[in-house]
PDB file of C-alpha atoms in Angstrom:
ATOM      1  CA  MET A 129     -36.693 164.433  26.628  1.00 77.00           C
ATOM      2  CA  SER A 130     -40.240 163.589  25.663  1.00 88.00           C
ATOM      3  CA  PRO A 131     -43.555 165.430  25.810  1.00 95.00           C
ATOM      4  CA  ARG A 132     -45.605 164.888  28.918  1.00 94.00           C
ATOM      5  CA  LEU A 133     -48.646 164.491  26.649  1.00 96.00           C
ATOM      6  CA  VAL A 134     -49.311 164.632  22.894  1.00 97.00           C
ATOM      7  CA  ILE A 135     -52.805 165.648  21.787  1.00 97.00           C
ATOM      8  CA  VAL A 136     -54.299 164.562  18.464  1.00 98.00           C
ATOM      9  CA  GLY A 137     -57.740 165.012  16.926  1.00 96.00           C
ATOM     10  CA  PRO A 138     -59.668 166.550  14.067  1.00 92.00           C
ATOM     11  CA  PRO A 139     -60.143 170.269  13.480  1.00 86.00           C
ATOM     12  CA  GLY A 140     -62.467 171.723  16.083  1.00 84.00           C
ATOM     13  CA  ALA A 141     -61.763 169.103  18.750  1.00 91.00           C
ATOM     14  CA  GLY A 142     -60.081 171.687  20.996  1.00 91.00           C
ATOM     15  CA  LYS A 143     -56.481 170.472  20.823  1.00 94.00           C
ATOM     16  CA  THR A 144     -54.947 173.924  21.187  1.00 93.00           C
ATOM     17  CA  GLU A 145     -57.353 175.309  23.774  1.00 94.00           C
ATOM     18  CA  VAL A 146     -57.326 172.162  25.915  1.00 96.00           C
ATOM     19  CA  GLY A 147     -53.579 171.762  25.447  1.00 97.00           C
ATOM     20  CA  LYS A 148     -52.759 175.312  26.549  1.00 97.00           C
ATOM     21  CA  SER A 149     -55.025 175.092  29.573  1.00 96.00           C
ATOM     22  CA  LEU A 150     -53.729 171.659  30.585  1.00 96.00           C
ATOM     23  CA  ALA A 151     -50.110 172.795  30.218  1.00 96.00           C
ATOM     24  CA  GLU A 152     -50.797 175.845  32.367  1.00 96.00           C
ATOM     25  CA  ARG A 153     -52.462 173.746  35.072  1.00 95.00           C
ATOM     26  CA  LEU A 154     -49.587 171.218  34.999  1.00 94.00           C
ATOM     27  CA  GLY A 155     -46.972 173.999  35.065  1.00 95.00           C
ATOM     28  CA  VAL A 156     -45.340 172.837  31.829  1.00 96.00           C
ATOM     29  CA  PRO A 157     -44.855 174.514  28.437  1.00 97.00           C
ATOM     30  CA  PHE A 158     -47.289 174.148  25.544  1.00 98.00           C
ATOM     31  CA  ARG A 159     -46.259 173.653  21.927  1.00 98.00           C
ATOM     32  CA  ASP A 160     -48.290 173.351  18.720  1.00 97.00           C
ATOM     33  CA  THR A 161     -46.681 171.739  15.670  1.00 97.00           C
ATOM     34  CA  ASP A 162     -48.822 173.872  13.336  1.00 94.00           C
ATOM     35  CA  GLU A 163     -47.026 176.941  14.719  1.00 96.00           C
ATOM     36  CA  ASP A 164     -43.697 175.132  14.260  1.00 97.00           C
ATOM     37  CA  VAL A 165     -44.552 174.428  10.604  1.00 96.00           C
ATOM     38  CA  GLU A 166     -45.361 178.090   9.989  1.00 95.00           C
ATOM     39  CA  ARG A 167     -42.072 179.097  11.610  1.00 96.00           C
ATOM     40  CA  LEU A 168     -40.118 176.586   9.501  1.00 94.00           C
ATOM     41  CA  ALA A 169     -41.768 177.757   6.287  1.00 95.00           C
ATOM     42  CA  GLY A 170     -41.958 181.448   7.094  1.00 96.00           C
ATOM     43  CA  ARG A 171     -45.563 181.329   5.821  1.00 95.00           C
ATOM     44  CA  THR A 172     -49.028 180.449   7.033  1.00 93.00           C
ATOM     45  CA  ILE A 173     -50.443 176.959   6.587  1.00 90.00           C
ATOM     46  CA  PRO A 174     -53.007 178.112   3.976  1.00 88.00           C
ATOM     47  CA  GLU A 175     -50.157 179.736   2.017  1.00 92.00           C
ATOM     48  CA  ILE A 176     -48.114 176.514   2.148  1.00 93.00           C
ATOM     49  CA  PHE A 177     -51.101 174.505   0.887  1.00 88.00           C
ATOM     50  CA  THR A 178     -51.819 177.009  -1.886  1.00 88.00           C
ATOM     51  CA  ASP A 179     -48.231 177.528  -3.041  1.00 93.00           C
ATOM     52  CA  ASP A 180     -46.668 174.110  -2.470  1.00 93.00           C
ATOM     53  CA  GLY A 181     -49.510 171.642  -1.905  1.00 91.00           C
ATOM     54  CA  GLU A 182     -50.358 169.184   0.825  1.00 90.00           C
ATOM     55  CA  PRO A 183     -47.312 166.865   0.314  1.00 93.00           C
ATOM     56  CA  ALA A 184     -44.914 169.753   1.011  1.00 94.00           C
ATOM     57  CA  PHE A 185     -46.928 170.706   4.081  1.00 94.00           C
ATOM     58  CA  ARG A 186     -46.879 167.114   5.371  1.00 95.00           C
ATOM     59  CA  GLU A 187     -43.075 166.984   4.970  1.00 96.00           C
ATOM     60  CA  LEU A 188     -42.720 170.162   7.044  1.00 96.00           C
ATOM     61  CA  GLU A 189     -45.141 168.712   9.575  1.00 96.00           C
ATOM     62  CA  THR A 190     -42.997 165.571   9.959  1.00 98.00           C
ATOM     63  CA  ARG A 191     -39.904 167.712  10.479  1.00 97.00           C
ATOM     64  CA  ALA A 192     -41.734 169.765  13.118  1.00 97.00           C
ATOM     65  CA  LEU A 193     -43.032 166.660  14.883  1.00 98.00           C
ATOM     66  CA  THR A 194     -39.612 165.001  14.928  1.00 97.00           C
ATOM     67  CA  ALA A 195     -38.062 168.087  16.511  1.00 97.00           C
ATOM     68  CA  ALA A 196     -40.883 168.584  19.024  1.00 98.00           C
ATOM     69  CA  LEU A 197     -40.784 164.974  20.214  1.00 97.00           C
ATOM     70  CA  ALA A 198     -37.040 165.305  20.802  1.00 96.00           C
ATOM     71  CA  GLU A 199     -37.029 168.779  22.378  1.00 96.00           C
ATOM     72  CA  HIS A 200     -40.333 169.395  24.153  1.00 97.00           C
ATOM     73  CA  SER A 201     -41.161 168.232  27.671  1.00 96.00           C
ATOM     74  CA  GLY A 202     -44.642 169.721  28.082  1.00 97.00           C
ATOM     75  CA  VAL A 203     -47.976 169.349  26.306  1.00 97.00           C
ATOM     76  CA  LEU A 204     -47.752 169.021  22.520  1.00 98.00           C
ATOM     77  CA  ALA A 205     -50.703 169.546  20.146  1.00 98.00           C
ATOM     78  CA  LEU A 206     -50.510 168.200  16.602  1.00 97.00           C
ATOM     79  CA  GLY A 207     -52.289 169.410  13.509  1.00 93.00           C
ATOM     80  CA  GLY A 208     -55.429 167.464  12.695  1.00 91.00           C
ATOM     81  CA  GLY A 209     -53.879 165.612   9.765  1.00 92.00           C
ATOM     82  CA  ALA A 210     -50.536 164.714  11.325  1.00 96.00           C
ATOM     83  CA  VAL A 211     -51.710 161.133  11.876  1.00 97.00           C
ATOM     84  CA  THR A 212     -52.331 160.608   8.149  1.00 96.00           C
ATOM     85  CA  THR A 213     -48.606 160.199   7.577  1.00 95.00           C
ATOM     86  CA  GLU A 214     -47.306 156.727   8.434  1.00 97.00           C
ATOM     87  CA  ARG A 215     -43.959 158.174   9.526  1.00 97.00           C
ATOM     88  CA  ASN A 216     -45.708 160.441  12.031  1.00 98.00           C
ATOM     89  CA  ARG A 217     -47.702 157.557  13.467  1.00 98.00           C
ATOM     90  CA  SER A 218     -44.433 155.644  13.921  1.00 98.00           C
ATOM     91  CA  LEU A 219     -42.847 158.646  15.622  1.00 97.00           C
ATOM     92  CA  LEU A 220     -45.720 158.756  18.143  1.00 98.00           C
ATOM     93  CA  ALA A 221     -45.212 155.148  19.254  1.00 96.00           C
ATOM     94  CA  GLY A 222     -44.134 155.043  22.887  1.00 93.00           C
ATOM     95  CA  HIS A 223     -45.378 158.558  23.659  1.00 96.00           C
ATOM     96  CA  PRO A 224     -48.449 159.319  25.796  1.00 95.00           C
ATOM     97  CA  VAL A 225     -51.090 160.330  23.233  1.00 97.00           C
ATOM     98  CA  LEU A 226     -54.589 161.631  23.913  1.00 96.00           C
ATOM     99  CA  PHE A 227     -57.236 161.660  21.168  1.00 97.00           C
ATOM    100  CA  LEU A 228     -59.753 164.503  21.536  1.00 96.00           C
ATOM    101  CA  SER A 229     -62.737 163.447  19.446  1.00 93.00           C
ATOM    102  CA  VAL A 230     -65.520 165.602  18.077  1.00 91.00           C
ATOM    103  CA  GLY A 231     -68.635 164.603  16.170  1.00 80.00           C
ATOM    104  CA  LEU A 232     -69.592 165.876  12.739  1.00 79.00           C
ATOM    105  CA  ALA A 233     -72.211 168.438  13.794  1.00 69.00           C
ATOM    106  CA  GLU A 234     -70.124 169.869  16.636  1.00 72.00           C
ATOM    107  CA  GLY A 235     -66.934 169.869  14.559  1.00 73.00           C
ATOM    108  CA  VAL A 236     -68.632 171.769  11.742  1.00 73.00           C
ATOM    109  CA  ARG A 237     -70.103 174.251  14.245  1.00 69.00           C
ATOM    110  CA  ARG A 238     -66.730 174.848  15.919  1.00 64.00           C
ATOM    111  CA  THR A 239     -64.617 175.178  12.803  1.00 70.00           C
ATOM    112  CA  GLY A 240     -67.090 177.285  10.917  1.00 63.00           C
ATOM    113  CA  LEU A 241     -65.434 175.630   7.918  1.00 53.00           C
ATOM    114  CA  SER A 242     -63.131 178.601   7.687  1.00 53.00           C
ATOM    115  CA  ALA A 243     -60.263 179.453   5.337  1.00 45.00           C
ATOM    116  CA  PRO A 244     -57.515 178.922   7.959  1.00 50.00           C
ATOM    117  CA  ARG A 245     -58.329 175.201   7.631  1.00 48.00           C
ATOM    118  CA  PRO A 246     -57.399 174.545   3.995  1.00 48.00           C
ATOM    119  CA  LEU A 247     -58.705 170.977   3.858  1.00 47.00           C
ATOM    120  CA  LEU A 248     -62.181 172.129   4.895  1.00 50.00           C
ATOM    121  CA  THR A 249     -62.723 174.600   2.080  1.00 53.00           C
ATOM    122  CA  GLY A 250     -64.443 173.696  -1.158  1.00 55.00           C
ATOM    123  CA  VAL A 251     -67.791 172.996  -2.729  1.00 56.00           C
ATOM    124  CA  ASN A 252     -69.269 170.948   0.139  1.00 66.00           C
ATOM    125  CA  PRO A 253     -67.275 171.583   3.343  1.00 68.00           C
ATOM    126  CA  ARG A 254     -69.651 169.521   5.509  1.00 75.00           C
ATOM    127  CA  ALA A 255     -69.126 166.449   3.297  1.00 81.00           C
ATOM    128  CA  THR A 256     -65.391 167.131   3.320  1.00 80.00           C
ATOM    129  CA  PHE A 257     -65.373 167.225   7.127  1.00 80.00           C
ATOM    130  CA  GLN A 258     -67.376 163.991   7.249  1.00 86.00           C
ATOM    131  CA  ALA A 259     -64.914 162.272   4.876  1.00 87.00           C
ATOM    132  CA  LEU A 260     -62.002 163.596   6.937  1.00 86.00           C
ATOM    133  CA  LEU A 261     -63.500 162.111  10.116  1.00 90.00           C
ATOM    134  CA  ARG A 262     -64.160 158.789   8.408  1.00 93.00           C
ATOM    135  CA  GLU A 263     -60.571 158.580   7.104  1.00 94.00           C
ATOM    136  CA  ARG A 264     -58.804 159.740  10.256  1.00 95.00           C
ATOM    137  CA  LEU A 265     -60.828 158.211  13.092  1.00 95.00           C
ATOM    138  CA  PRO A 266     -59.038 154.821  12.968  1.00 97.00           C
ATOM    139  CA  LEU A 267     -55.672 156.595  12.733  1.00 97.00           C
ATOM    140  CA  TYR A 268     -56.330 158.735  15.815  1.00 97.00           C
ATOM    141  CA  ARG A 269     -57.353 155.619  17.707  1.00 97.00           C
ATOM    142  CA  GLU A 270     -54.282 153.744  16.459  1.00 97.00           C
ATOM    143  CA  VAL A 271     -51.842 156.232  18.008  1.00 98.00           C
ATOM    144  CA  ALA A 272     -53.765 157.236  21.133  1.00 97.00           C
ATOM    145  CA  GLY A 273     -53.644 155.656  24.552  1.00 94.00           C
ATOM    146  CA  TRP A 274     -57.025 157.106  25.375  1.00 91.00           C
ATOM    147  CA  GLU A 275     -59.893 159.107  23.884  1.00 94.00           C
ATOM    148  CA  VAL A 276     -62.007 161.944  25.259  1.00 94.00           C
ATOM    149  CA  ASP A 277     -65.216 163.044  23.514  1.00 93.00           C
ATOM    150  CA  THR A 278     -65.374 166.840  23.496  1.00 92.00           C
ATOM    151  CA  ASP A 279     -68.897 167.319  22.092  1.00 91.00           C
ATOM    152  CA  GLU A 280     -70.672 167.833  25.409  1.00 88.00           C
ATOM    153  CA  SER A 281     -67.868 169.348  27.504  1.00 90.00           C
ATOM    154  CA  SER A 282     -66.187 172.712  27.738  1.00 90.00           C
ATOM    155  CA  PRO A 283     -62.382 172.884  27.519  1.00 92.00           C
ATOM    156  CA  ALA A 284     -62.254 173.635  31.264  1.00 94.00           C
ATOM    157  CA  GLU A 285     -64.330 170.540  32.052  1.00 94.00           C
ATOM    158  CA  ILE A 286     -62.091 168.423  29.831  1.00 94.00           C
ATOM    159  CA  VAL A 287     -58.960 169.705  31.573  1.00 95.00           C
ATOM    160  CA  ASP A 288     -60.484 169.083  35.004  1.00 94.00           C
ATOM    161  CA  ASP A 289     -61.328 165.517  33.944  1.00 90.00           C
ATOM    162  CA  LEU A 290     -57.833 164.962  32.538  1.00 91.00           C
ATOM    163  CA  LEU A 291     -56.227 166.193  35.753  1.00 91.00           C
ATOM    164  CA  LEU A 292     -58.361 163.770  37.751  1.00 88.00           C
ATOM    165  CA  ARG A 293     -57.382 160.925  35.425  1.00 83.00           C
ATOM    166  CA  ILE A 294     -53.666 161.652  35.622  1.00 75.00           C
ATOM    167  CA  GLY A 295     -53.571 162.534  39.290  1.00 66.00           C
ATOM    168  CA  GLY A 296     -53.103 166.276  39.080  1.00 57.00           C
ATOM    169  CA  THR A 297     -49.876 168.205  38.747  1.00 49.00           C
ATOM    170  CA  ASP A 298     -47.602 165.758  40.568  1.00 44.00           C
ATOM    171  CA  SER A 299     -48.321 162.786  38.308  1.00 44.00           C
ATOM    172  CA  GLN A 300     -46.674 161.653  35.116  1.00 46.00           C
ATOM    173  CA  VAL A 301     -49.115 161.374  32.246  1.00 49.00           C
TER     174      VAL A 301
END
């Protein structure tokens, strides 16, 4: 078993919203590895970061990704930083991966630089988001088969475009 599509991208790109809508339109299940991590840990992601740190979170994320790639046959959304781990990038090889990109201004507007996104909190969240984009952009592109810019499109427009690209509900992604 393998996901029909894996979605990667930075915070605010629309991975969850686009993923849920696309899964519904394709008639397949949706799964988000961030939710899997919270289930594994029995705590929220901000709590994991605060109590155990980012390395512990990334280990849980790799466990969640490994399980999801083996068990899930629908649309799978990954946390924004999943691609920062070399092991995760290796796990994604051979899977259909879509990179939803978002620019700095739009990403900051969408995320609101809120507390549920622990890597975006701090003294200068805008600079943090910019550094995150700079670090991760080549990694998203490394794992993805194709990229869709989400700055100028609504989630519904993105899903419509994706369905046209993949041939609707009867096509394999």
